[in-house]
Tab-separated table of C-alpha atoms and ligand atoms in Angstrom:
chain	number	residue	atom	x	y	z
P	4	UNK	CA	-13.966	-1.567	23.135
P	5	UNK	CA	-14.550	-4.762	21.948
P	6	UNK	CA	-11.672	-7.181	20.529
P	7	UNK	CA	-11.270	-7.459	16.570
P	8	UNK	CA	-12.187	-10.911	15.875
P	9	UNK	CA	-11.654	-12.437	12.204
P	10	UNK	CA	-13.263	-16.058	13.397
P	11	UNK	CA	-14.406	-17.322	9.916
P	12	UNK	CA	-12.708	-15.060	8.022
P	13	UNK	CA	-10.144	-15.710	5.089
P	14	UNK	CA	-7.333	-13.738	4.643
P	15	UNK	CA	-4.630	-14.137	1.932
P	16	UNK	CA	-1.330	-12.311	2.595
P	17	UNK	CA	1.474	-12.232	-0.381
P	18	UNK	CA	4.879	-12.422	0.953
P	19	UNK	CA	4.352	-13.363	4.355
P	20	UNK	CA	7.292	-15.925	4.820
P	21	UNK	CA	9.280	-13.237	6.545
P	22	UNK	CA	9.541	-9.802	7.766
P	23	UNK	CA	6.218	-7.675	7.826
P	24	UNK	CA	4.423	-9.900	6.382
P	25	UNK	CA	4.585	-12.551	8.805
P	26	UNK	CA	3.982	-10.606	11.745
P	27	UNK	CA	0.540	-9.648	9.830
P	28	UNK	CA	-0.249	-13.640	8.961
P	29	UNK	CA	0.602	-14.377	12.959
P	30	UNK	CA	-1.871	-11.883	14.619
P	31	UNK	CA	-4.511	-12.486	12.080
P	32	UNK	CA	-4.442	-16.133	12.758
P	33	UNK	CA	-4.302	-15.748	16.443
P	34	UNK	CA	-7.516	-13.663	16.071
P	35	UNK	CA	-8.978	-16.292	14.192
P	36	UNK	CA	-8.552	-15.782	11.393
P	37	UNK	CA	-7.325	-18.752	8.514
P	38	UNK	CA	-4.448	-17.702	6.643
P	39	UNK	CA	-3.177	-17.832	3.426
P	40	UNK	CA	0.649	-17.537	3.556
P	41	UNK	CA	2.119	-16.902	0.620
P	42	UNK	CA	5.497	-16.145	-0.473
P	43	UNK	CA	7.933	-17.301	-3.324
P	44	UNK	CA	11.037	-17.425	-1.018
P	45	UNK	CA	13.422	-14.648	-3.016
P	46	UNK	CA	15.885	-12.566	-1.593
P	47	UNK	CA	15.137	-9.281	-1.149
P	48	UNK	CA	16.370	-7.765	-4.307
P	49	UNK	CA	13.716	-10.711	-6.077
P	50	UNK	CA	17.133	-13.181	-7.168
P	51	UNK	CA	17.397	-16.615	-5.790
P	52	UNK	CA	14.551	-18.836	-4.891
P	53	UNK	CA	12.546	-19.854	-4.617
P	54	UNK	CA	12.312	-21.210	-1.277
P	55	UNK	CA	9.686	-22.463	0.871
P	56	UNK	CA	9.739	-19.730	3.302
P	57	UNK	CA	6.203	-20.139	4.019
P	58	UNK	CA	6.014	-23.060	5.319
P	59	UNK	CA	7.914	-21.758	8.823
P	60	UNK	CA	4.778	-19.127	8.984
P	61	UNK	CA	2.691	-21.616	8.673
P	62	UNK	CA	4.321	-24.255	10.930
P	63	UNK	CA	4.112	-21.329	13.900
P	64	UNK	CA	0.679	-20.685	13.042
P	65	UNK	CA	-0.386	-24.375	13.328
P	66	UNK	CA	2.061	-25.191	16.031
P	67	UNK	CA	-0.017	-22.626	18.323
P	68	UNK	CA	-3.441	-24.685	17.150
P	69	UNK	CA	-4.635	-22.110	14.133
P	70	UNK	CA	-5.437	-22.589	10.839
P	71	UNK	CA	-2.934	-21.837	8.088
P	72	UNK	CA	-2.111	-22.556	4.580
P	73	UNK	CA	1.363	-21.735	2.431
P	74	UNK	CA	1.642	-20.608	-1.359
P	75	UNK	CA	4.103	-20.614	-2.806
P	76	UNK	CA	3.191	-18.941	-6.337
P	77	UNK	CA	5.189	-15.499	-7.420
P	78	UNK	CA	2.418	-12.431	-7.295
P	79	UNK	CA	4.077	-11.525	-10.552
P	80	UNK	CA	2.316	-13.437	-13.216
P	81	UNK	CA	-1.285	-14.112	-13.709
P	82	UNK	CA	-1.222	-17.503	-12.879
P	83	UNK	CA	0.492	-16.923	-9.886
P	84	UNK	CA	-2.449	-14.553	-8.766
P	85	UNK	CA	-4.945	-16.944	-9.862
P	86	UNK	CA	-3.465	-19.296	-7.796
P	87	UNK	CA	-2.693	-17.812	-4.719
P	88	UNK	CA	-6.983	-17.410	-4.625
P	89	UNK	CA	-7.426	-20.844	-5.669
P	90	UNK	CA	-5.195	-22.059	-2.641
P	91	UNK	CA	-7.365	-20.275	-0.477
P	92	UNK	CA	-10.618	-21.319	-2.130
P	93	UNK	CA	-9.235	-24.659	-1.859
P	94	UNK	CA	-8.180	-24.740	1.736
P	95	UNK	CA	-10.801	-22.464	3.210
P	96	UNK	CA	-13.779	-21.757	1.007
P	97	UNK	CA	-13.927	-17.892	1.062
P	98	UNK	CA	-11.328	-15.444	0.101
P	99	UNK	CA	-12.359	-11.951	2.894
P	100	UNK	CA	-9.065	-10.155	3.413
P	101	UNK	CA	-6.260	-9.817	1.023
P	102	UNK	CA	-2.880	-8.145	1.895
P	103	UNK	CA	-0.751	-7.089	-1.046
P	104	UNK	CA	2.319	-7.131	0.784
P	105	UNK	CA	4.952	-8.974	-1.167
P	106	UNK	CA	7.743	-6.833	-2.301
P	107	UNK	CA	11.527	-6.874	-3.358
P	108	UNK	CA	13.702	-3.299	-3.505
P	109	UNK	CA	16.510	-2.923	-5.962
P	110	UNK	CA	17.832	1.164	-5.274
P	111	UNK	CA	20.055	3.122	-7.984
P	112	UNK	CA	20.573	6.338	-8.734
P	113	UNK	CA	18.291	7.281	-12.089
P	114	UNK	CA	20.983	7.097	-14.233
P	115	UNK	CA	21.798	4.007	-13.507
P	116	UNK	CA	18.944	2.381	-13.449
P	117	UNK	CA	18.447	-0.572	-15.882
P	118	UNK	CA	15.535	-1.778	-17.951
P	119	UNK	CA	15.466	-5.199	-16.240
P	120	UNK	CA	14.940	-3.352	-12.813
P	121	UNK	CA	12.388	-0.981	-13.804
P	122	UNK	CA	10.479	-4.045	-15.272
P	123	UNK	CA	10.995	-6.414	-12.861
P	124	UNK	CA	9.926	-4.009	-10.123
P	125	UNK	CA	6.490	-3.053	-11.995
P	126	UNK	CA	5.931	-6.794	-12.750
P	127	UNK	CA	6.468	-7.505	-8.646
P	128	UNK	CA	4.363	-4.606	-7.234
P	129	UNK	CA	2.381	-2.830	-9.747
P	130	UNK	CA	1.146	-5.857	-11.552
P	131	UNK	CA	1.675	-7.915	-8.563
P	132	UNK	CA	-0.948	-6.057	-7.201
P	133	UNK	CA	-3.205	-6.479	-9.900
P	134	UNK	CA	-2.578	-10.134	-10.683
P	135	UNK	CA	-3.739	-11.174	-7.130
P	136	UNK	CA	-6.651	-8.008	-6.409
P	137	UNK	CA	-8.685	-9.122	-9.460
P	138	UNK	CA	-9.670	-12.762	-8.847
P	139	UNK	CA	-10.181	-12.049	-4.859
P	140	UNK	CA	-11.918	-8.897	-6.058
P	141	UNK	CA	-14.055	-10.657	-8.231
P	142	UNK	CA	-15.058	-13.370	-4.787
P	143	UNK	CA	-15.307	-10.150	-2.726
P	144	UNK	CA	-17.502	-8.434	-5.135
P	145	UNK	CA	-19.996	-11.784	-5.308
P	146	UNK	CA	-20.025	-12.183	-1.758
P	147	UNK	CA	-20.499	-8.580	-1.006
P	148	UNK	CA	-17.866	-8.401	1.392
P	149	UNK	CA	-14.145	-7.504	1.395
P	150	UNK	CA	-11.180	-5.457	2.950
P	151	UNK	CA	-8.253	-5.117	0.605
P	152	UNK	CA	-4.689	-3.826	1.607
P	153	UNK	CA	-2.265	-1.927	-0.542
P	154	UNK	CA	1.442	-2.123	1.067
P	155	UNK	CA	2.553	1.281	-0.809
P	156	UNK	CA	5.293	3.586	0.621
P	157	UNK	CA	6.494	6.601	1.635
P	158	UNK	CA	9.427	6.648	-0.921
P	159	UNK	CA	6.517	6.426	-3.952
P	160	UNK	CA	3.722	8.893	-2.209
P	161	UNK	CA	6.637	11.596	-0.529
P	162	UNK	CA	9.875	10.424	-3.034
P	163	UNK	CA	13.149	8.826	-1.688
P	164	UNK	CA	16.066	8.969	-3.777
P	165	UNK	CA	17.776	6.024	-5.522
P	166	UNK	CA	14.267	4.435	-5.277
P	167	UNK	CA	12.841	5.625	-8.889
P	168	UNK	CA	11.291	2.466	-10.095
P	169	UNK	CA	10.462	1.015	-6.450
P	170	UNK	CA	8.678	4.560	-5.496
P	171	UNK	CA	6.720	4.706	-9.103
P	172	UNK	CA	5.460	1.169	-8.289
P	173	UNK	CA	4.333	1.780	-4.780
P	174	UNK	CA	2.644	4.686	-6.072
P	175	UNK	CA	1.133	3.303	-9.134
P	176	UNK	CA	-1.190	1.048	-5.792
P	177	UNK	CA	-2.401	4.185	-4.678
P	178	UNK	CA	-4.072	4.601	-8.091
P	179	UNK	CA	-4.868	1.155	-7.780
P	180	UNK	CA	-6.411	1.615	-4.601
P	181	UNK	CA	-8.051	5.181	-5.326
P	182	UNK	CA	-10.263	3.594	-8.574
P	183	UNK	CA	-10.500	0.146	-7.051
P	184	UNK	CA	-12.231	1.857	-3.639
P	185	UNK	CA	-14.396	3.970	-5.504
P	186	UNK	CA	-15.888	1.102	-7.506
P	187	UNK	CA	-15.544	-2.024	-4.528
P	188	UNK	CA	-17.721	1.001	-1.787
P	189	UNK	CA	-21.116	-0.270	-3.259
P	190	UNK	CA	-20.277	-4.537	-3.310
P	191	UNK	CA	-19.059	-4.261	-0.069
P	192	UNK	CA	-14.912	-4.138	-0.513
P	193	UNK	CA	-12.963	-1.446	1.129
P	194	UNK	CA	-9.616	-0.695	-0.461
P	195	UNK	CA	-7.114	1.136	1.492
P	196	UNK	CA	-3.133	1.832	0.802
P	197	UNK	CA	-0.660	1.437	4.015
P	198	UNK	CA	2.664	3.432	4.281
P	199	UNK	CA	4.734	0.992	6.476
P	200	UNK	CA	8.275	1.281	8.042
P	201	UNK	CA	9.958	-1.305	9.527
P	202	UNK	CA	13.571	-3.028	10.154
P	203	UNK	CA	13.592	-5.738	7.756
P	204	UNK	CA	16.027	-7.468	5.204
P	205	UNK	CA	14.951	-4.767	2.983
P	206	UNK	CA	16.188	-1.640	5.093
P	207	UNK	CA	20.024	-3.660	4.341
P	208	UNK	CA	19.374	-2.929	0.424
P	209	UNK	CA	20.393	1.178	1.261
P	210	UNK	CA	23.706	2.441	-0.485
P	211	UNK	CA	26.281	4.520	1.393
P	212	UNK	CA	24.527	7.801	0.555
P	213	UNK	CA	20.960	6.833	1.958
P	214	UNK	CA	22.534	5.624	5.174
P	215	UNK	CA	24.328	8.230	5.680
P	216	UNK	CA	20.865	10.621	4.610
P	217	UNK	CA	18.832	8.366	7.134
P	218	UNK	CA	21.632	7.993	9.451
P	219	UNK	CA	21.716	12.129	10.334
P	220	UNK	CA	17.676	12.124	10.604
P	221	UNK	CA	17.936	9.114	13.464
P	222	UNK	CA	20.707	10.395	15.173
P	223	UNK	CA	18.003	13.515	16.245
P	224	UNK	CA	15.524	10.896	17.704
P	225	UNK	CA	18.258	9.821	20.891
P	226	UNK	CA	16.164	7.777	23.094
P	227	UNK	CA	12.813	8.233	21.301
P	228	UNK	CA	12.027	5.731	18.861
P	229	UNK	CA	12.812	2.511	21.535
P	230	UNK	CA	11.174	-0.422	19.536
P	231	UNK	CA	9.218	1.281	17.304
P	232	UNK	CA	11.233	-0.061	14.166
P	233	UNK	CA	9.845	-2.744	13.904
P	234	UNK	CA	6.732	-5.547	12.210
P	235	UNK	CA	4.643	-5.303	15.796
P	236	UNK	CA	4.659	-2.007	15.495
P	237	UNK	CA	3.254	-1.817	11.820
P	238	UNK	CA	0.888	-4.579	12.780
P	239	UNK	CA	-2.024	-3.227	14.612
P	240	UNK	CA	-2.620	-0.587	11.842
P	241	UNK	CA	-3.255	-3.197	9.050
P	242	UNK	CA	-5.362	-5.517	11.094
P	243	UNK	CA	-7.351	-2.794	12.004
P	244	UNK	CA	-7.761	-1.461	8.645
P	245	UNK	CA	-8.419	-4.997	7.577
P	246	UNK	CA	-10.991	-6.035	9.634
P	247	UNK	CA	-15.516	-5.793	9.894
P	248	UNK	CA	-14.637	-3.101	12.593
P	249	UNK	CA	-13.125	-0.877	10.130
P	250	UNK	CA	-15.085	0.936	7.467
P	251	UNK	CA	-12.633	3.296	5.965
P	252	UNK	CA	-12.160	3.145	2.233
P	253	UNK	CA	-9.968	5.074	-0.401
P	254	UNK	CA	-7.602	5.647	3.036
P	255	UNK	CA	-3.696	5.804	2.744
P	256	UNK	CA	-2.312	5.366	6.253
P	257	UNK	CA	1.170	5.504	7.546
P	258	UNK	CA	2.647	3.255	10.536
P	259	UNK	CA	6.118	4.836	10.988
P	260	UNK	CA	8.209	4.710	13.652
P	261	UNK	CA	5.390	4.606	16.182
P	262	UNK	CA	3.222	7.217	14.697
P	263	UNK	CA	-0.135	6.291	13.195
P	264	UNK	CA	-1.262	8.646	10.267
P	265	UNK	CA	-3.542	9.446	7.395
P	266	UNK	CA	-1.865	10.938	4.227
P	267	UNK	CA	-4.041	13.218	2.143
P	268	UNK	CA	-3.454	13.991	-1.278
P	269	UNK	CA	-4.690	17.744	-1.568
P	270	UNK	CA	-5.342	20.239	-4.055
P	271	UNK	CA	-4.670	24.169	-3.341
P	272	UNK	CA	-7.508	26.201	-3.827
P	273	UNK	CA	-5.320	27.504	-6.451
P	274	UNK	CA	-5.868	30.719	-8.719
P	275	UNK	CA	-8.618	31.364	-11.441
P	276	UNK	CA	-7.885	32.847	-14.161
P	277	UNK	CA	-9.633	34.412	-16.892
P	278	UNK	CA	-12.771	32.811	-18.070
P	279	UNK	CA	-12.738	34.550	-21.907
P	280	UNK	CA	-9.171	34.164	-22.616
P	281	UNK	CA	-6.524	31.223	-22.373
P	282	UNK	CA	-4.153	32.603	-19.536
P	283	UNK	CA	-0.451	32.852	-20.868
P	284	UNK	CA	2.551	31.528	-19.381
P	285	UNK	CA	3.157	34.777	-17.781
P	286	UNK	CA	-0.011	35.338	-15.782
P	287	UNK	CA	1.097	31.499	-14.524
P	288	UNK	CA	4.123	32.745	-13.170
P	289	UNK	CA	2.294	36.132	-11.944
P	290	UNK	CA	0.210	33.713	-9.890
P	291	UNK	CA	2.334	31.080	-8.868
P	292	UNK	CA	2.387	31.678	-5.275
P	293	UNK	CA	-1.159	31.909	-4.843
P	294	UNK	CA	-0.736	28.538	-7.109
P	295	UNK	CA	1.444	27.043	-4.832
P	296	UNK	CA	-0.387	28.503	-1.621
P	297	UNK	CA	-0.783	25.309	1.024
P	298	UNK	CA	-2.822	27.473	3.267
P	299	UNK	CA	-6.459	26.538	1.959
P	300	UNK	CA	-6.522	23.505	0.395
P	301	UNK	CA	-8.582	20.428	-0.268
P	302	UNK	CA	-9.024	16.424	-0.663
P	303	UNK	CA	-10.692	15.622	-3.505
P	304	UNK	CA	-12.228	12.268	-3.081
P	305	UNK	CA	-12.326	11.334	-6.493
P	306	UNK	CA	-11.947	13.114	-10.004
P	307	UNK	CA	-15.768	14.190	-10.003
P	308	UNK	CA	-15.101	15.780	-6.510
P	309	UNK	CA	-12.390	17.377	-8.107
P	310	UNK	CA	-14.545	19.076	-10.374
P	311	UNK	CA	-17.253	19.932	-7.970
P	312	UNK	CA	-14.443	21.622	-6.032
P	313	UNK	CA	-13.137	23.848	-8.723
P	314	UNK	CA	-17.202	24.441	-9.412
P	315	UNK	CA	-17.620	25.873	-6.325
P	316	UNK	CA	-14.221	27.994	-5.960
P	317	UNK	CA	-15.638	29.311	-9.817
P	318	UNK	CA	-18.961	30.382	-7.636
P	319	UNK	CA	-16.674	32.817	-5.124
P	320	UNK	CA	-14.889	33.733	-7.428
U	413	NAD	N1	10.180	-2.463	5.684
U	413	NAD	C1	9.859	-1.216	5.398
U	413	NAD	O1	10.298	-0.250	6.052
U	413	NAD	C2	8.922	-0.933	4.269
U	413	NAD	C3	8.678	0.412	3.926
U	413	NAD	C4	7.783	0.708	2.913
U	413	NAD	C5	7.141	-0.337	2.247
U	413	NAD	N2	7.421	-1.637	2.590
U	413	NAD	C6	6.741	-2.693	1.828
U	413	NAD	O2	6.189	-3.639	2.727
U	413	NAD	C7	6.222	-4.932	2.126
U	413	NAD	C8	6.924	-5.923	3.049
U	413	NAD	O3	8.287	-5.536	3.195
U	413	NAD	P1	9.309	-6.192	4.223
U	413	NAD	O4	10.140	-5.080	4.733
U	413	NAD	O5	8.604	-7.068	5.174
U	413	NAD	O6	10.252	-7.024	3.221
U	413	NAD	P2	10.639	-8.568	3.158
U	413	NAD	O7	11.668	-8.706	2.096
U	413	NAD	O8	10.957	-9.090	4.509
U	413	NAD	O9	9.266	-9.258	2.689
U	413	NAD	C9	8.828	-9.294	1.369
U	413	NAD	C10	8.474	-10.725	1.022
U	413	NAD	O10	7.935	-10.790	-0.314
U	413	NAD	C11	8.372	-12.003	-0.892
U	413	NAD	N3	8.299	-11.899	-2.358
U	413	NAD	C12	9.136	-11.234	-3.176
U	413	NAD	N4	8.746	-11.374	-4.455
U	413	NAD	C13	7.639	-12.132	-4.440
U	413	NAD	C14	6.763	-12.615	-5.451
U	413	NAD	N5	6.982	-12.336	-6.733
U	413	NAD	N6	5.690	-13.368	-5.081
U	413	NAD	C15	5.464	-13.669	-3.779
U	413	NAD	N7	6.270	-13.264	-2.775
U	413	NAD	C16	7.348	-12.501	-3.107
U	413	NAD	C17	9.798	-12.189	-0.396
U	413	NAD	O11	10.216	-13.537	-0.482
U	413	NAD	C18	9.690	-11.673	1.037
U	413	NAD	O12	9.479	-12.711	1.977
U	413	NAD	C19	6.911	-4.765	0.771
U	413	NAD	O13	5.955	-4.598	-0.251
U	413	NAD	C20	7.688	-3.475	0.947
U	413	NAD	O14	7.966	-2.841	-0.277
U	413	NAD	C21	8.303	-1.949	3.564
């Protein structure tokens, strides 16, 4: 097994002043890597700031002899995506990993939820996403060479209550990252999504109810989880899945609590119905266990395979 080197590689990571996102900027750079280290310095519900809590990654990073750079634009505007790439195009010449990891959490039940949350968390991730992905996508693309990072999560892909806008963001990536994979494969850039957990600032944003909730799941794990709560843990997973070693695309991984995963998005093999006639509502529910049956399933790998699937079940059918 050799060691995962990023020597003259680039990588950009968005919020990586603190919390999981530092702990990806450190072992990059001490793999070689130069670093982009931005972050806008909020707190963790995206008030206040900014701050230049950056510049402590990158005094670490540098203090130990490697190369870093801080940013200090917000992921949330255009500009700001434009020129977190320009700082690294700037400072280092190449743009080869990008980590969209920067992220704020602001939980409420749905019927509470207000319109300045559900924006502000769309604008932070969602578009967030997109206002940094397209102008290192378009370097990647040239250069024919890129590894791109979602930071999704498991309260968008599996649900989490309270978490409405924050989980419809975080799963709004893994579209991202499904269409962005299937059209980066050919230039070169492999897009994956991560499902991370972690102790950070943002695990102290949970009301009464979700502690509680969380509280009665921990309580079963006694002596098991030991330090696997927290960034190292998360860590190894993304540089992997960032680096020339690793040629997964159109992945979504989870680093929880110790355990390394994929996550597959399946489709049951499902019923067919008639090919002459519409079905009606009642032969639906007639069917809908054999519907709803998880026993045979598959992953599509794209909308076309979709299709292709369905084609074939037509065939046995
Ligand atoms: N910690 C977990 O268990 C967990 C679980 C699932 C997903 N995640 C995701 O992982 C990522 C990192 O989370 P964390 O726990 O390290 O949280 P964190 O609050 O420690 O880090 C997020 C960083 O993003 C920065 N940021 C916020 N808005 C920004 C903006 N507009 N532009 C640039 N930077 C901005 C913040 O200043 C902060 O330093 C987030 O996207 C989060 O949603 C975390």
């Amino acid at each position: 097994m050799s060691t995962i080197s990023f020597a003259g590689r680039v990588a950009i990571i968005t919020g990586a002043g603190g919390g999981l996102g530092r702990d990806y900027a450190l072992d990059l750079a001490r793999r070689g890597a130069a670093v982009v280290v931005n972050d806008l310095g909020t707190n963790s519900d995206g008030t206040g700031g900014p701050s230049r809590m950056a510049d402590s990654v990158v005094g670490e990073i540098r203090a130990a002899g490697l190369s870093a750079v801080a940013s200090y634009d917000s992921v949330a505007t255009a500009e700001g995506g434009e020129a977190i790439v320009a700082t690294a195009m700037k400072a280092f010449g190449r743009v080869d990993v990008l980590i969209n990891n920067a992220g704020i959490l602001r939980n409420a039940p749905f019927d509470e939820l207000e319109d300045s949350t559900i924006d502000t968390m769309l604008s932070v991730h969602l578009k967030g996403a997109f206002n940094v992905t397209r102008p290192a996508y378009r370097l990647m693309k040239r250069q024919r060479y890129g590894r791109i990072l979602f930071a999704s999560s498991a309260a968008g892909m599996f649900g989490n209550t309270e978490q409405a806008a924050y989980g419809a963001a975080k799963a709004g990536l893994v579209g991202l990252m499904n269409v962005l994979s299937l059209e980066g494969r050919a230039h070169g850039v492999l897009c994956n999504a991560l499902l991370p957990t972690a102790e950070s600032r943002m695990g102290a944003q949970m009301s009464a109810s979700q502690m509680k909730e969380f509280g009665e799941v921990f309580a079963m794990a006694g002596p098991y989880l030991g330090n696997s709560g927290t960034p190292p843990f998360v860590t190894p997973l993304v540089v992997y899945l960032v680096s020339e070693a690793c040629s997964s695309t159109h992945g979504i991984y989870s680093a929880s609590l110790g355990r390394y995963a994929r996550v597959f998005v399946a489709a049951s093999n499902g019923w067919i119905g008639p090919r002459d006639r519409a079905p009606t509502a009642e032969d639906v529910e007639a069917h809908f266990t054999t519907i709803c049956d998880q026993k045979n399933v598959t992953v599509p790998g794209s909308l076309r395979d979709e299709f292709t699937d369905i084609i074939k079940l037509l065939h046995k059918s």
